[in-house]
CSV table of N, CA and C in Angstrom, one decimal:
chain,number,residue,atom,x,y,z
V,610,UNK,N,0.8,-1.2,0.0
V,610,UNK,CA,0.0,0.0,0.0
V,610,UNK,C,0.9,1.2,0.0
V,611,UNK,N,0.8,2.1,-1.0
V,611,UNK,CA,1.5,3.5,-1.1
V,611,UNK,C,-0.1,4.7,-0.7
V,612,UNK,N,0.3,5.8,0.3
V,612,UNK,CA,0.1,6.2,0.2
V,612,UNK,C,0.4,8.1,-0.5
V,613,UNK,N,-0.1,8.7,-0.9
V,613,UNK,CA,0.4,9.7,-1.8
V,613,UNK,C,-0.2,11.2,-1.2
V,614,UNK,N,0.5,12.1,-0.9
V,614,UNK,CA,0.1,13.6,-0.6
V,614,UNK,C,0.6,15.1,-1.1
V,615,UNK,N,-0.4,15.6,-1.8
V,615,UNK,CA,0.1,16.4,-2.6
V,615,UNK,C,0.1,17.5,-1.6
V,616,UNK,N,0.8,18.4,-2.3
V,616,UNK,CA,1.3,19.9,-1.4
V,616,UNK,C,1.5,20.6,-2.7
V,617,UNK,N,1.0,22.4,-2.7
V,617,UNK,CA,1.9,23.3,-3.6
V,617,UNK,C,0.7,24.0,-4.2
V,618,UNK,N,-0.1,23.8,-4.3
V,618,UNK,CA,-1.7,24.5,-4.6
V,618,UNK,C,-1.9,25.5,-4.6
V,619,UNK,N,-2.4,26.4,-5.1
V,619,UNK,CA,-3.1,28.0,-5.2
V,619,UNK,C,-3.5,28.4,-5.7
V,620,UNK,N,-3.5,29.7,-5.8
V,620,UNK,CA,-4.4,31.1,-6.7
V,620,UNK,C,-3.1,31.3,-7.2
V,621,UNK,N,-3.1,31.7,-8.8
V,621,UNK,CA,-1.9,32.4,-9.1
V,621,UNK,C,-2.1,32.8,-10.6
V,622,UNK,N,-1.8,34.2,-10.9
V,622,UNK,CA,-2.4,34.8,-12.2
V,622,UNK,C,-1.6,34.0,-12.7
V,623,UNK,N,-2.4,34.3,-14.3
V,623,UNK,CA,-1.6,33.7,-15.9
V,623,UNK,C,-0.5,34.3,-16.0
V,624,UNK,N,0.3,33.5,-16.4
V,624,UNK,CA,2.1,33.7,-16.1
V,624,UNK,C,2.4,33.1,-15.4
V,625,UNK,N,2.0,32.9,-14.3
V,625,UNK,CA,2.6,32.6,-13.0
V,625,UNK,C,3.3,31.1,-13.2
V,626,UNK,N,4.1,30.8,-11.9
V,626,UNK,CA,4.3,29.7,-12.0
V,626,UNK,C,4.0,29.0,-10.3
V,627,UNK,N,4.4,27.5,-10.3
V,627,UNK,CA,3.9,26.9,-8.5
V,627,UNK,C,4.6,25.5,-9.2
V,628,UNK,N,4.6,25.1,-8.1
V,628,UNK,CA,5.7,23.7,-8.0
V,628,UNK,C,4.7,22.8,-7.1
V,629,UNK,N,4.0,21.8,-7.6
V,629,UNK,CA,3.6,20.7,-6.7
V,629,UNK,C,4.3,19.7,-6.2
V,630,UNK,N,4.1,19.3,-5.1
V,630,UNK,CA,5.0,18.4,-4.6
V,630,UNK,C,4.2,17.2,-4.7
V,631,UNK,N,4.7,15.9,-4.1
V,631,UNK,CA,3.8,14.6,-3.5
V,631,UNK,C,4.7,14.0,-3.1
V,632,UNK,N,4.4,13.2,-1.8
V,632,UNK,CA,5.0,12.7,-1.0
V,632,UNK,C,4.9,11.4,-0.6
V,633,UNK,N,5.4,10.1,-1.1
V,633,UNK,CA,4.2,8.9,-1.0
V,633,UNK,C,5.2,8.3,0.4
V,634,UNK,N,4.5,7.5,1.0
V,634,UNK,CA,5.1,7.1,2.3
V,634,UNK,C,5.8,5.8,1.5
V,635,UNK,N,6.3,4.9,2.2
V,635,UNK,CA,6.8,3.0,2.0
V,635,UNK,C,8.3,2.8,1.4
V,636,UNK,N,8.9,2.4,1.0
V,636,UNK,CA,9.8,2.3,0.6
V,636,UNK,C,10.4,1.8,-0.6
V,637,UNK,N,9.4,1.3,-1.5
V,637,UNK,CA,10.0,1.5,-2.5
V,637,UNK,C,9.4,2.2,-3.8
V,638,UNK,N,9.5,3.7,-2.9
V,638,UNK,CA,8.8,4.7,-4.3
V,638,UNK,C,9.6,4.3,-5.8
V,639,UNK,N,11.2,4.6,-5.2
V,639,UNK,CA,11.6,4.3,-6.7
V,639,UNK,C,11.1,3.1,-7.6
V,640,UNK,N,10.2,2.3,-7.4
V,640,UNK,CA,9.9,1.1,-8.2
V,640,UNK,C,8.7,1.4,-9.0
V,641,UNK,N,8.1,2.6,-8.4
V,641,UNK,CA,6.7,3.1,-8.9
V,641,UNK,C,7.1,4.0,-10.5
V,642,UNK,N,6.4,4.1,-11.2
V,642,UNK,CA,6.1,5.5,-12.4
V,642,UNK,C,5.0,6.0,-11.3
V,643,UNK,N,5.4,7.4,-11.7
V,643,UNK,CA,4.6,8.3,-10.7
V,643,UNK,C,4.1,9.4,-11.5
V,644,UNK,N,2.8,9.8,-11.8
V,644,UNK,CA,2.1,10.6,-12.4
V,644,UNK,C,1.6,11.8,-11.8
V,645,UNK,N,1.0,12.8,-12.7
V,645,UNK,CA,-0.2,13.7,-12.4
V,645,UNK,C,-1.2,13.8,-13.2
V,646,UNK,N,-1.8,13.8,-13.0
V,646,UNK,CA,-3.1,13.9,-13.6
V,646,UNK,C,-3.8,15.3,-13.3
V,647,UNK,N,-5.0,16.0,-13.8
V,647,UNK,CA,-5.8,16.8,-13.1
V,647,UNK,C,-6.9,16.9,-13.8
V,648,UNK,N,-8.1,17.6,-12.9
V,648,UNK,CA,-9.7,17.3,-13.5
V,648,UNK,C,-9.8,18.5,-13.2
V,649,UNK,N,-10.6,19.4,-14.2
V,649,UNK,CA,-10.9,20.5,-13.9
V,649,UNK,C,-12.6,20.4,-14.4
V,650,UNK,N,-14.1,21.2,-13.4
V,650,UNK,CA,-15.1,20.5,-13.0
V,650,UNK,C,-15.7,20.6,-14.4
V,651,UNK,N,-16.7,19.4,-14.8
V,651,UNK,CA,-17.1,19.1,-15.7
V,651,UNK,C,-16.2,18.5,-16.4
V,652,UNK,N,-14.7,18.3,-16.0
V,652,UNK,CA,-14.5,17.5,-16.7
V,652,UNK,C,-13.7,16.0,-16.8
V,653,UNK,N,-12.8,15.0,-17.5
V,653,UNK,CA,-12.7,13.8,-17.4
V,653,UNK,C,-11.4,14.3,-16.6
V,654,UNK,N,-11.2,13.6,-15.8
V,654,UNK,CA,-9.5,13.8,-15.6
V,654,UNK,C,-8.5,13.3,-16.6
V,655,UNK,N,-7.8,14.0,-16.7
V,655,UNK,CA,-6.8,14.4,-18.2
V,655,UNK,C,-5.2,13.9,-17.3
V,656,UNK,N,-4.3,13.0,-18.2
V,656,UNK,CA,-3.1,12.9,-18.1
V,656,UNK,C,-2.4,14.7,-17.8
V,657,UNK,N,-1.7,14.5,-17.3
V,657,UNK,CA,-0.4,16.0,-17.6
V,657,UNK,C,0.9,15.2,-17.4
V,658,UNK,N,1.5,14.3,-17.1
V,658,UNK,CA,3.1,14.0,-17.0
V,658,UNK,C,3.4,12.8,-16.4
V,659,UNK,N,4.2,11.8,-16.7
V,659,UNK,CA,5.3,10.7,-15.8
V,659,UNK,C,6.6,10.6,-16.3
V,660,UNK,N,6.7,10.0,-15.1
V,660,UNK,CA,8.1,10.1,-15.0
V,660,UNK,C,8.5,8.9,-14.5
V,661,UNK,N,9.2,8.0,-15.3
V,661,UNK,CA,9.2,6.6,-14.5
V,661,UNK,C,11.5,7.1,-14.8
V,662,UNK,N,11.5,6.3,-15.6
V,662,UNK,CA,13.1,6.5,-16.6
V,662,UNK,C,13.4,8.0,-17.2
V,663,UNK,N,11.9,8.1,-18.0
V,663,UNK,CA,12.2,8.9,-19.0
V,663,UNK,C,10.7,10.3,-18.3
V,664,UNK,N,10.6,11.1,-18.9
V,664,UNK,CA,9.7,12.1,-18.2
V,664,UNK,C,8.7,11.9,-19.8
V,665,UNK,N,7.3,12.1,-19.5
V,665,UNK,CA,6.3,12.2,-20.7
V,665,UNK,C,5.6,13.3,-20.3
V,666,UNK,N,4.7,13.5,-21.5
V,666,UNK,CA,3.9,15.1,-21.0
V,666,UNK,C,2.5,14.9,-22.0
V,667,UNK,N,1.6,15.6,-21.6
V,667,UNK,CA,0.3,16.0,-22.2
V,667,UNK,C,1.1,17.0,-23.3
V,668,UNK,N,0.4,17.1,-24.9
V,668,UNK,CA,0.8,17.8,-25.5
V,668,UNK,C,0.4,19.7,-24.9
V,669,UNK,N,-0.5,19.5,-23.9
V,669,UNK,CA,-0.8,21.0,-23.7
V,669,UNK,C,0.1,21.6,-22.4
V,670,UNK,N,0.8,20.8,-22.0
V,670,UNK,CA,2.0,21.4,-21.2
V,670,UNK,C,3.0,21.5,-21.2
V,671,UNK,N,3.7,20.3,-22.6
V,671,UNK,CA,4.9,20.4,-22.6
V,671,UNK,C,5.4,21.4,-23.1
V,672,UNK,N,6.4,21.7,-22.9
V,672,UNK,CA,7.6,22.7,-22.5
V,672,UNK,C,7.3,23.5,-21.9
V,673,UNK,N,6.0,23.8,-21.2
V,673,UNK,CA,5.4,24.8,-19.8
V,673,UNK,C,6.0,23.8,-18.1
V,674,UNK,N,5.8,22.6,-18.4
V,674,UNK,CA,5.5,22.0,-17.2
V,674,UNK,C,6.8,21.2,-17.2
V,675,UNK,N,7.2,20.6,-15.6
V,675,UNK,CA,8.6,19.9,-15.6
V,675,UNK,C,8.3,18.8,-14.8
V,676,UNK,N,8.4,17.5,-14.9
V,676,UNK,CA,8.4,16.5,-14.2
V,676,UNK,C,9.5,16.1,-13.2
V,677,UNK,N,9.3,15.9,-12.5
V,677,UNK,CA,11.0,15.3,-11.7
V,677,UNK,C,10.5,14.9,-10.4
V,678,UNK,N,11.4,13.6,-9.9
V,678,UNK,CA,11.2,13.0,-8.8
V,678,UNK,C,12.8,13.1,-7.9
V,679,UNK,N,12.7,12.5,-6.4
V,679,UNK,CA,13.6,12.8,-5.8
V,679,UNK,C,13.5,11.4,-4.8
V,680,UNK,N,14.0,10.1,-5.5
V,680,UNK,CA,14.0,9.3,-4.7
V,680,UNK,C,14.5,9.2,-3.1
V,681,UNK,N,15.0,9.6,-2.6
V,681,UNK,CA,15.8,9.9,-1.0
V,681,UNK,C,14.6,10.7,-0.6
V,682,UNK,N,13.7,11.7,-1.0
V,682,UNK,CA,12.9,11.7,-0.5
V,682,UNK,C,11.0,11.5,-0.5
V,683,UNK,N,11.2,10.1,-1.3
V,683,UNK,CA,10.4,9.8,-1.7
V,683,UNK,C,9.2,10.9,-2.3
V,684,UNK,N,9.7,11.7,-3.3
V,684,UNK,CA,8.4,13.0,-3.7
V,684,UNK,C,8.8,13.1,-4.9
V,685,UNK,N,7.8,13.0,-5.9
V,685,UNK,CA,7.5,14.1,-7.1
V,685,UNK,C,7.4,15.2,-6.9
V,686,UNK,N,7.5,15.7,-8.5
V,686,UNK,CA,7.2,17.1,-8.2
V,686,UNK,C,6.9,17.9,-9.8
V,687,UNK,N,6.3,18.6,-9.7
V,687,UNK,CA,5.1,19.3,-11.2
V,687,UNK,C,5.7,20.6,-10.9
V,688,UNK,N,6.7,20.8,-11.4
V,688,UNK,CA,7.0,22.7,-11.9
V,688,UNK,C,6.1,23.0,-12.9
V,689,UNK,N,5.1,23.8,-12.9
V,689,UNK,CA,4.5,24.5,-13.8
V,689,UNK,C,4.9,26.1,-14.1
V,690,UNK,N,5.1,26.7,-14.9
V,690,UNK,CA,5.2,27.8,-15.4
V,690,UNK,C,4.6,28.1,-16.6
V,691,UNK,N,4.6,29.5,-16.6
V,691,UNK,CA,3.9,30.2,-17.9
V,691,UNK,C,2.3,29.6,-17.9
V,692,UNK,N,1.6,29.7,-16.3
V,692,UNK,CA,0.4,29.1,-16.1
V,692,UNK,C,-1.1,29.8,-17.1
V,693,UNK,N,-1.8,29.1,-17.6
V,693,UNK,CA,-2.9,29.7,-17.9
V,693,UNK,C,-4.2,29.4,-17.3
V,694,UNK,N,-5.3,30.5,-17.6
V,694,UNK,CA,-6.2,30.0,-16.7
V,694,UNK,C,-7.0,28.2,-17.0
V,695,UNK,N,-6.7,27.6,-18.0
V,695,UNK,CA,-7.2,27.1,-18.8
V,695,UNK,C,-6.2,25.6,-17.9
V,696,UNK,N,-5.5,25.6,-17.3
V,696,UNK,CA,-4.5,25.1,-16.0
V,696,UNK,C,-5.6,24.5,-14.7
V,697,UNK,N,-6.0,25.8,-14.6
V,697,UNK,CA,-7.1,25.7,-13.6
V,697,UNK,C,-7.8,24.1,-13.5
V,698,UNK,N,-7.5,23.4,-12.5
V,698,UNK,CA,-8.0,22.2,-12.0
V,698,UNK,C,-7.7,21.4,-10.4
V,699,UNK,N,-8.3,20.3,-9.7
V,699,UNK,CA,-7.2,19.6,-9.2
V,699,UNK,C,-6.6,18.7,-9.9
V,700,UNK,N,-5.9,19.0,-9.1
V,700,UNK,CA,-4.3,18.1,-9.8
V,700,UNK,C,-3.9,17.0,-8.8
V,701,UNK,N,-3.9,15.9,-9.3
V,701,UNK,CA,-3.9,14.7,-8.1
V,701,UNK,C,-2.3,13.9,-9.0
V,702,UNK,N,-1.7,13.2,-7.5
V,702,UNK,CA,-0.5,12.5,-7.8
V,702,UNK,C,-1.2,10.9,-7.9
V,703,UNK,N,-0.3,10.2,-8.8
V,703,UNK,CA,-0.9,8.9,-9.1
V,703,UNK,C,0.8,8.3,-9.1
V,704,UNK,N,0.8,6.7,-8.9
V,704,UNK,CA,1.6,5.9,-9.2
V,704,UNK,C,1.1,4.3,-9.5
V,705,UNK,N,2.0,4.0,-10.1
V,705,UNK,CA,1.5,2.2,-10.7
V,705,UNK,C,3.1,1.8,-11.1
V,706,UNK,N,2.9,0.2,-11.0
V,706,UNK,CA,4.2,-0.2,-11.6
V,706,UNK,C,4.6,-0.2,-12.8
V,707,UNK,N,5.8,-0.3,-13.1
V,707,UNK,CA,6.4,0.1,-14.8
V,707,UNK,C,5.4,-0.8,-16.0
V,708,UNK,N,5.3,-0.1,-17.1
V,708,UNK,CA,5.9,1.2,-17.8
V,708,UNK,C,5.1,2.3,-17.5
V,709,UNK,N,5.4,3.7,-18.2
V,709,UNK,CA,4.8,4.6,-17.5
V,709,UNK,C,3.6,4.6,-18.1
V,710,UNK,N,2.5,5.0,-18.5
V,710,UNK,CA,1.4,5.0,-19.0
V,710,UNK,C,0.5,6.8,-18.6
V,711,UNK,N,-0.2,6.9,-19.9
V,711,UNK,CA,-1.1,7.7,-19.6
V,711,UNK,C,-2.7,7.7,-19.5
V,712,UNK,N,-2.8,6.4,-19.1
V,712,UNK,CA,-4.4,6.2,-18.6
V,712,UNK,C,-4.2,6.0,-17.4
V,713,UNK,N,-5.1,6.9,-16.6
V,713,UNK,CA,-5.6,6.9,-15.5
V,713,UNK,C,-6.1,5.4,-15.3
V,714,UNK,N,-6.4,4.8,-15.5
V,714,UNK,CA,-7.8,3.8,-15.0
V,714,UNK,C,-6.1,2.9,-14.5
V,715,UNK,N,-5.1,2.8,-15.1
V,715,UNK,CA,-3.7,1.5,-15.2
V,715,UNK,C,-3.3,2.4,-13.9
V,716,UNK,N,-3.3,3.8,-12.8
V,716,UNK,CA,-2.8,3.6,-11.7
V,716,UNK,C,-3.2,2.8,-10.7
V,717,UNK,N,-2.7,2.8,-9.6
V,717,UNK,CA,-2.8,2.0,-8.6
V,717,UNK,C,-3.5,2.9,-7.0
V,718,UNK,N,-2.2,4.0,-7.2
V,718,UNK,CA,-2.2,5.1,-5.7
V,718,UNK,C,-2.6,6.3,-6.2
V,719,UNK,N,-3.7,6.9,-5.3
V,719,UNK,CA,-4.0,8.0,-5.8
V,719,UNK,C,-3.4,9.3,-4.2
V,720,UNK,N,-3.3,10.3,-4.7
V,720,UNK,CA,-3.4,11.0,-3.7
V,720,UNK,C,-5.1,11.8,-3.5
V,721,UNK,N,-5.2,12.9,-2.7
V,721,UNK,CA,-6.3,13.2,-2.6
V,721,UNK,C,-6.0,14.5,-3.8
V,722,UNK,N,-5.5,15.1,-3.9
V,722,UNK,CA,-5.4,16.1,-4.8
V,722,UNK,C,-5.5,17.5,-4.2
V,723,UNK,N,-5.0,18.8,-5.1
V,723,UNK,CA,-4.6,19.5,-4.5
V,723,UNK,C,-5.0,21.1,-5.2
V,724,UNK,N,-5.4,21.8,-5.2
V,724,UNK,CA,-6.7,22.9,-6.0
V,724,UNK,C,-5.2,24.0,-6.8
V,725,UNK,N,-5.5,24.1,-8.2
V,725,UNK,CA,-4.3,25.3,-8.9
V,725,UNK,C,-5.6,25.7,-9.7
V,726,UNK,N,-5.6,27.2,-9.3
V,726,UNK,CA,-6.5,27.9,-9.7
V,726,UNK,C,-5.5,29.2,-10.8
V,727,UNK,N,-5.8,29.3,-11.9
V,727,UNK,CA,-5.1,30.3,-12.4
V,727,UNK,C,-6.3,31.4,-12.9
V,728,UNK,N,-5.7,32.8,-12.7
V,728,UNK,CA,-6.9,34.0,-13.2
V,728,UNK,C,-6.0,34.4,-14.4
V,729,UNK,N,-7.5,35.0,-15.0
V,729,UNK,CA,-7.2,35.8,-16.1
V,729,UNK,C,-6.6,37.0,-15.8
């Protein structure tokens, strides 16, 4: 059982940028691919990034958004910049075992998720 907790959430105008974290407890994060995902209301929850070996991205973030994990302390982490309102969702941390994948339904651990509100 992995548990997962995100941190890094806010209000932040267009442009802006925020760094989410997640934090899974157990010991062997490194064996996980570790995602994000986010649903903004009304709608499906949408892929944004993994990072197992290699980093992947939704085509509407890449080169705005940065993937990266920190095994010693068991955490991902979602750099976003150059935010738009259109960003606006929660954003929940996910993991499953290898390969990395961008369907939701193939994770395992979810975190509770964590509110990025971007203004016009």
């Amino acid at each position: 059982q992995v548990q997962l907790v995100e941190s890094g959430g806010g209000l932040v105008q267009a442009g802006g940028s925020l760094r989410l974290s997640c934090v899974a407890s157990g010991r062997t994060f490194s064996s996980y691919v570790m995602g994000w995902f986010r649903q903004a209301p009304g709608k499906e929850r949408e892929f944004v990034a993994a990072i197992s070996g290699l980093t992947h991205y939704s085509g509407s973030v890449k080169g705005r958004f940065t993937i990266s994990r920190d095994n010693a302390k068991n955490t991902v982490y979602l750099q976003m910049n150059v935010l738009k309102p259109e960003d606006t969702a929660v954003y929940y941390c996910a993991a499953k075992y290898w390969p990395a994948d961008q369907d939701a339904s193939r994770y395992l651990y979810w975190g509770q998720g964590t509110q990025v509100t971007v203004s016009s």
